Amino acid sequence: MKISTSQLYDSAITQMNRQQSNVAEMQAKLASGKSLVKPSDDSEKATLIQRLNSAMQRQDVYELSLDRADSRLRMEETALSSAQNMLQRIRELAIQSSNGGLSGTDRTIIAKEVSSLRDALLSLANTEDESGNFIFSGTSVKTPAFSKDANGVIAYEGDQNQTSVDISEYRQVSINRPGDAVFSSVSRINDAGDQEMISFFTVINDFTDALESGGEVELSRGLSEVSILTDDMALSLADVGSRMSTVDSQRDILADTKLRYQELLSNAEDLDYATAVTKLSAQILSLEAAQA
């Protein structure tokens, strides 16, 4: 078979073009520091890199969720810690008022302090976050958790729903509790001998009334019920602490997970410069040979 001069020329041109393309591609890889310039270079590796990048983006979303949960729970912890201190003070006053030697004036002074503490507790129960959402209203975040009517009766206005956020593929954490669960009720036997639930603020109001009236039975009941409220608040505070511990532990897990993904991504997409430079030199020599 006779090979024409034009065929030899075309073959040489094709070979040079191929070598020039290889050199340009390797130079692009060296410039970017990546082993792939375009997905078609290695479709299998490109798919792996895309999956790893998607996984890294999910970890970033989980990190934002952890930040949100941490901020919300710290705000709840601060409010409940203050509420617990106030309840402890009310219990101290209840113990003090059980002293039969107190005069009516003494009890009136104590009643005024209890009323002031009740108002402070109401303010804490209506704590708002940085966005103006009421943190103890369930999911009715634009409604104050508790309201007081013209007769001084304080009632819960929120709902019973809880909000949870995803902090991993398989883990969630609740960032709130309904206000009437945190500022809990107590069980009381009424005059008819039946059991009924008395709300948090009604307990404090009844204790204030007992201070003003001086009824020993009512004062004793007030001490018992305020003690229950104080213990329940301690449990609520412990619950917040537990959820905060979950957030902290998941943050450590997330940091390790992100580091692992970063290492896998680096291994998959980062260029081995020593190998690449050697390969580029060989390709340049091959191109020069073809041109010669």
Coordinates of C-alpha atoms in Angstrom, one line a residue:
M1 CA 0.0 0.0 0.0
K2 CA 1.4 3.4 -1.0
I3 CA 1.3 6.1 1.6
S4 CA 1.1 9.7 0.2
T5 CA 3.0 12.6 1.5
S6 CA -0.2 14.4 2.5
Q7 CA -1.2 11.4 4.6
L8 CA 2.1 11.6 6.5
Y9 CA 1.6 15.3 6.9
D10 CA -1.9 14.9 8.3
S11 CA -0.8 12.2 10.7
A12 CA 2.0 14.4 12.0
I13 CA -0.4 17.3 12.4
T14 CA -2.9 15.1 14.3
Q15 CA -0.2 13.8 16.6
M16 CA 1.1 17.3 17.3
N17 CA -2.4 18.5 18.0
R18 CA -3.0 15.6 20.4
Q19 CA 0.2 16.3 22.2
Q20 CA -0.5 20.0 22.4
S21 CA -3.9 19.2 23.9
N22 CA -2.3 16.9 26.5
V23 CA 0.3 19.6 27.4
A24 CA -2.5 22.2 27.7
E25 CA -4.6 19.9 29.9
M26 CA -1.7 19.1 32.2
Q27 CA -0.8 22.8 32.5
A28 CA -4.4 23.5 33.4
K29 CA -4.3 20.9 36.1
L30 CA -1.1 22.3 37.5
A31 CA -2.6 25.8 37.5
S32 CA -5.8 24.7 39.3
G33 CA -4.2 22.1 41.6
K34 CA -7.0 19.7 40.8
S35 CA -6.7 16.3 39.2
L36 CA -9.7 16.9 37.0
V37 CA -10.2 19.9 34.8
K38 CA -13.5 18.7 33.5
P39 CA -15.8 15.8 34.5
S40 CA -15.2 14.0 31.3
D41 CA -11.5 13.4 32.3
D42 CA -12.7 10.7 34.7
S43 CA -16.4 10.3 35.0
E44 CA -16.1 7.9 37.9
K45 CA -13.9 10.1 39.9
A46 CA -16.0 13.2 39.0
T47 CA -19.1 11.4 40.5
L48 CA -17.2 10.6 43.7
I49 CA -16.1 14.2 44.0
Q50 CA -19.6 15.4 43.5
R51 CA -21.0 13.1 46.2
L52 CA -18.3 14.2 48.6
N53 CA -19.0 17.9 47.9
S54 CA -22.7 17.2 48.5
A55 CA -21.9 15.5 51.8
M56 CA -19.7 18.5 52.9
Q57 CA -22.6 20.9 52.1
R58 CA -24.9 18.8 54.3
Q59 CA -22.4 19.1 57.2
D60 CA -22.4 22.9 56.8
V61 CA -26.3 22.8 57.0
Y62 CA -26.1 20.7 60.2
E63 CA -23.5 23.1 61.6
L64 CA -25.9 26.0 61.1
S65 CA -28.7 24.0 62.8
L66 CA -26.4 23.3 65.8
D67 CA -25.6 27.1 66.1
R68 CA -29.3 27.8 66.0
A69 CA -30.1 25.2 68.6
D70 CA -27.2 26.3 70.8
S71 CA -28.3 29.9 70.8
R72 CA -32.0 29.0 71.5
L73 CA -31.2 26.6 74.3
R74 CA -28.7 29.0 76.0
M75 CA -31.5 31.6 76.0
E76 CA -33.9 29.1 77.6
E77 CA -31.3 28.0 80.1
T78 CA -30.7 31.6 81.2
A79 CA -34.4 32.3 81.6
L80 CA -35.0 29.1 83.6
S81 CA -31.9 29.6 85.8
S82 CA -33.3 33.0 86.8
A83 CA -36.8 31.6 87.3
Q84 CA -35.3 28.9 89.6
N85 CA -33.6 31.5 91.7
M86 CA -36.8 33.5 92.0
L87 CA -38.8 30.4 93.0
Q88 CA -36.1 29.5 95.6
R89 CA -36.6 33.0 97.0
I90 CA -40.4 32.6 97.2
R91 CA -39.9 29.3 99.0
E92 CA -37.6 31.0 101.5
L93 CA -40.4 33.6 102.0
A94 CA -42.9 30.8 102.4
I95 CA -40.8 29.1 105.1
Q96 CA -40.4 32.5 106.8
S97 CA -44.1 33.2 106.7
S98 CA -44.9 29.8 108.4
N99 CA -43.4 31.4 111.6
G100 CA -46.4 32.1 113.8
G101 CA -44.7 35.1 115.3
L102 CA -45.1 37.2 112.2
S103 CA -47.4 40.2 112.4
G104 CA -49.9 41.1 109.7
T105 CA -47.6 43.9 108.6
D106 CA -44.7 41.4 108.2
R107 CA -46.8 39.2 106.0
T108 CA -48.0 42.1 103.9
I109 CA -44.4 43.0 103.2
I110 CA -43.6 39.4 102.2
A111 CA -46.7 39.4 100.0
K112 CA -45.5 42.5 98.2
E113 CA -42.1 40.8 97.5
V114 CA -43.8 37.7 96.3
S115 CA -46.0 39.7 94.0
S116 CA -42.9 41.4 92.6
L117 CA -41.2 38.1 92.0
R118 CA -44.4 36.7 90.3
D119 CA -44.3 39.7 87.9
A120 CA -40.6 39.0 87.2
L121 CA -41.4 35.3 86.6
L122 CA -44.1 36.4 84.1
S123 CA -41.6 38.5 82.3
L124 CA -39.2 35.5 82.1
A125 CA -42.0 33.3 80.8
N126 CA -42.5 35.7 78.0
T127 CA -38.9 35.8 77.0
E128 CA -38.2 36.6 73.3
D129 CA -35.3 35.6 71.2
E130 CA -33.3 37.9 68.9
S131 CA -36.0 37.6 66.2
G132 CA -38.8 38.7 68.6
N133 CA -40.2 35.1 68.9
F134 CA -41.5 34.0 72.3
I135 CA -39.5 31.0 73.2
F136 CA -42.1 29.4 75.6
S137 CA -45.1 29.7 73.2
G138 CA -44.6 26.4 71.4
T139 CA -44.9 27.1 67.7
S140 CA -47.2 30.1 68.3
V141 CA -44.0 32.2 68.5
K142 CA -45.6 35.5 67.8
T143 CA -48.1 35.2 70.7
P144 CA -46.9 35.9 74.2
A145 CA -46.7 32.6 76.1
F146 CA -48.7 34.0 79.1
S147 CA -51.2 36.8 79.4
K148 CA -52.8 38.5 82.4
D149 CA -56.4 39.7 82.4
A150 CA -58.0 42.6 84.2
N151 CA -58.6 40.4 87.3
G152 CA -54.9 39.4 87.5
V153 CA -55.5 35.9 86.2
I154 CA -52.5 34.6 84.2
A155 CA -53.1 32.0 81.5
Y156 CA -51.0 30.2 79.0
E157 CA -51.7 31.3 75.4
G158 CA -49.2 29.2 73.5
D159 CA -49.7 25.7 72.0
Q160 CA -48.2 22.3 72.9
N161 CA -46.0 21.9 69.8
Q162 CA -42.3 21.5 69.9
T163 CA -39.8 22.5 67.2
S164 CA -36.9 20.1 66.4
V165 CA -34.0 20.7 64.1
D166 CA -31.8 18.1 62.2
I167 CA -28.3 18.0 63.5
S168 CA -27.2 14.9 61.5
E169 CA -28.7 12.5 59.0
Y170 CA -30.2 10.5 61.9
R171 CA -30.4 12.8 64.8
Q172 CA -32.7 15.7 65.9
V173 CA -32.8 17.9 68.9
S174 CA -35.8 19.9 70.3
I175 CA -35.1 23.6 70.7
N176 CA -38.2 24.4 72.8
R177 CA -40.7 23.2 75.3
P178 CA -44.3 24.5 75.8
G179 CA -44.5 27.2 78.5
D180 CA -47.1 25.4 80.5
A181 CA -44.8 22.4 80.7
V182 CA -41.9 24.5 81.9
F183 CA -44.0 26.7 84.2
S184 CA -45.8 23.7 85.4
S185 CA -49.0 23.1 87.3
V186 CA -49.5 21.3 90.6
S187 CA -52.2 18.9 91.8
R188 CA -54.5 20.1 94.6
I189 CA -57.5 18.6 96.4
N190 CA -60.3 21.1 96.3
D191 CA -63.1 21.6 98.9
A192 CA -65.2 18.9 97.3
G193 CA -62.4 16.4 97.8
D194 CA -61.6 16.2 94.1
Q195 CA -58.2 16.5 92.5
E196 CA -57.6 19.5 90.2
M197 CA -54.6 21.0 88.5
I198 CA -53.6 24.5 89.6
S199 CA -51.5 26.5 87.2
F200 CA -48.1 27.9 88.0
F201 CA -49.1 31.5 88.5
T202 CA -52.3 30.7 90.3
V203 CA -50.2 28.9 92.9
I204 CA -48.2 32.0 93.5
N205 CA -51.3 34.2 93.5
D206 CA -53.0 31.9 96.0
F207 CA -49.9 32.1 98.2
T208 CA -50.0 35.9 98.1
D209 CA -53.6 35.9 99.1
A210 CA -52.8 33.5 102.0
L211 CA -50.1 35.9 103.2
E212 CA -52.6 38.8 103.2
S213 CA -55.3 36.7 104.9
G214 CA -53.0 35.0 107.3
G215 CA -54.7 31.6 107.0
E216 CA -52.3 28.9 108.4
V217 CA -53.7 26.1 106.3
E218 CA -53.4 28.2 103.1
L219 CA -49.8 29.2 104.1
S220 CA -48.8 25.6 104.7
R221 CA -50.3 24.6 101.4
G222 CA -48.5 27.5 99.7
L223 CA -45.1 26.3 101.0
S224 CA -45.8 22.8 99.8
E225 CA -46.9 23.9 96.3
V226 CA -44.1 26.4 95.8
S227 CA -41.6 23.7 96.8
I228 CA -43.1 21.5 94.0
L229 CA -42.8 24.3 91.5
T230 CA -39.2 24.8 92.5
D231 CA -38.4 21.1 92.1
D232 CA -40.2 21.0 88.7
M233 CA -38.2 24.1 87.5
A234 CA -35.0 22.3 88.5
L235 CA -36.1 19.3 86.3
S236 CA -36.8 21.7 83.4
L237 CA -33.4 23.2 83.8
A238 CA -31.9 19.7 83.8
D239 CA -33.8 18.9 80.6
V240 CA -32.3 22.0 78.9
G241 CA -28.9 21.0 80.1
S242 CA -29.3 17.5 78.6
R243 CA -30.3 19.0 75.2
M244 CA -27.3 21.3 75.3
S245 CA -25.0 18.4 76.0
T246 CA -26.5 16.7 72.9
V247 CA -25.7 19.7 70.8
D248 CA -22.1 19.9 72.2
S249 CA -21.4 16.2 71.6
Q250 CA -22.9 16.4 68.1
R251 CA -20.7 19.4 67.3
D252 CA -17.6 17.3 68.1
I253 CA -18.9 14.5 65.9
L254 CA -19.6 17.0 63.1
A255 CA -16.0 18.4 63.3
D256 CA -14.6 14.8 63.0
T257 CA -17.0 14.0 60.1
K258 CA -16.1 17.2 58.2
L259 CA -12.4 16.5 58.7
R260 CA -12.9 13.0 57.3
Y261 CA -14.8 14.2 54.3
Q262 CA -12.1 16.9 53.6
E263 CA -9.4 14.2 53.6
L264 CA -11.4 12.0 51.2
L265 CA -12.2 15.0 49.0
S266 CA -8.5 16.1 49.0
N267 CA -7.4 12.6 48.0
A268 CA -10.0 12.5 45.2
E269 CA -9.5 15.9 43.6
D270 CA -6.1 17.3 44.6
L271 CA -3.3 17.0 42.1
D272 CA -0.1 15.1 42.8
Y273 CA 2.3 17.8 41.7
A274 CA 5.4 15.7 41.5
T275 CA 3.7 13.1 39.2
A276 CA 2.1 15.9 37.2
V277 CA 5.3 17.8 36.6
T278 CA 7.0 14.6 35.5
K279 CA 4.2 13.8 33.2
L280 CA 4.1 17.3 31.7
S281 CA 7.8 17.2 31.0
A282 CA 7.4 13.9 29.1
Q283 CA 4.5 15.3 27.1
I284 CA 6.5 18.4 26.2
L285 CA 9.3 16.2 25.0
S286 CA 6.9 14.1 23.0
L287 CA 5.4 17.2 21.4
E288 CA 8.9 18.5 20.5
A289 CA 9.7 15.2 18.9
A290 CA 6.5 15.3 16.9
Q291 CA 7.2 18.8 15.8
A292 CA 10.8 17.8 14.7

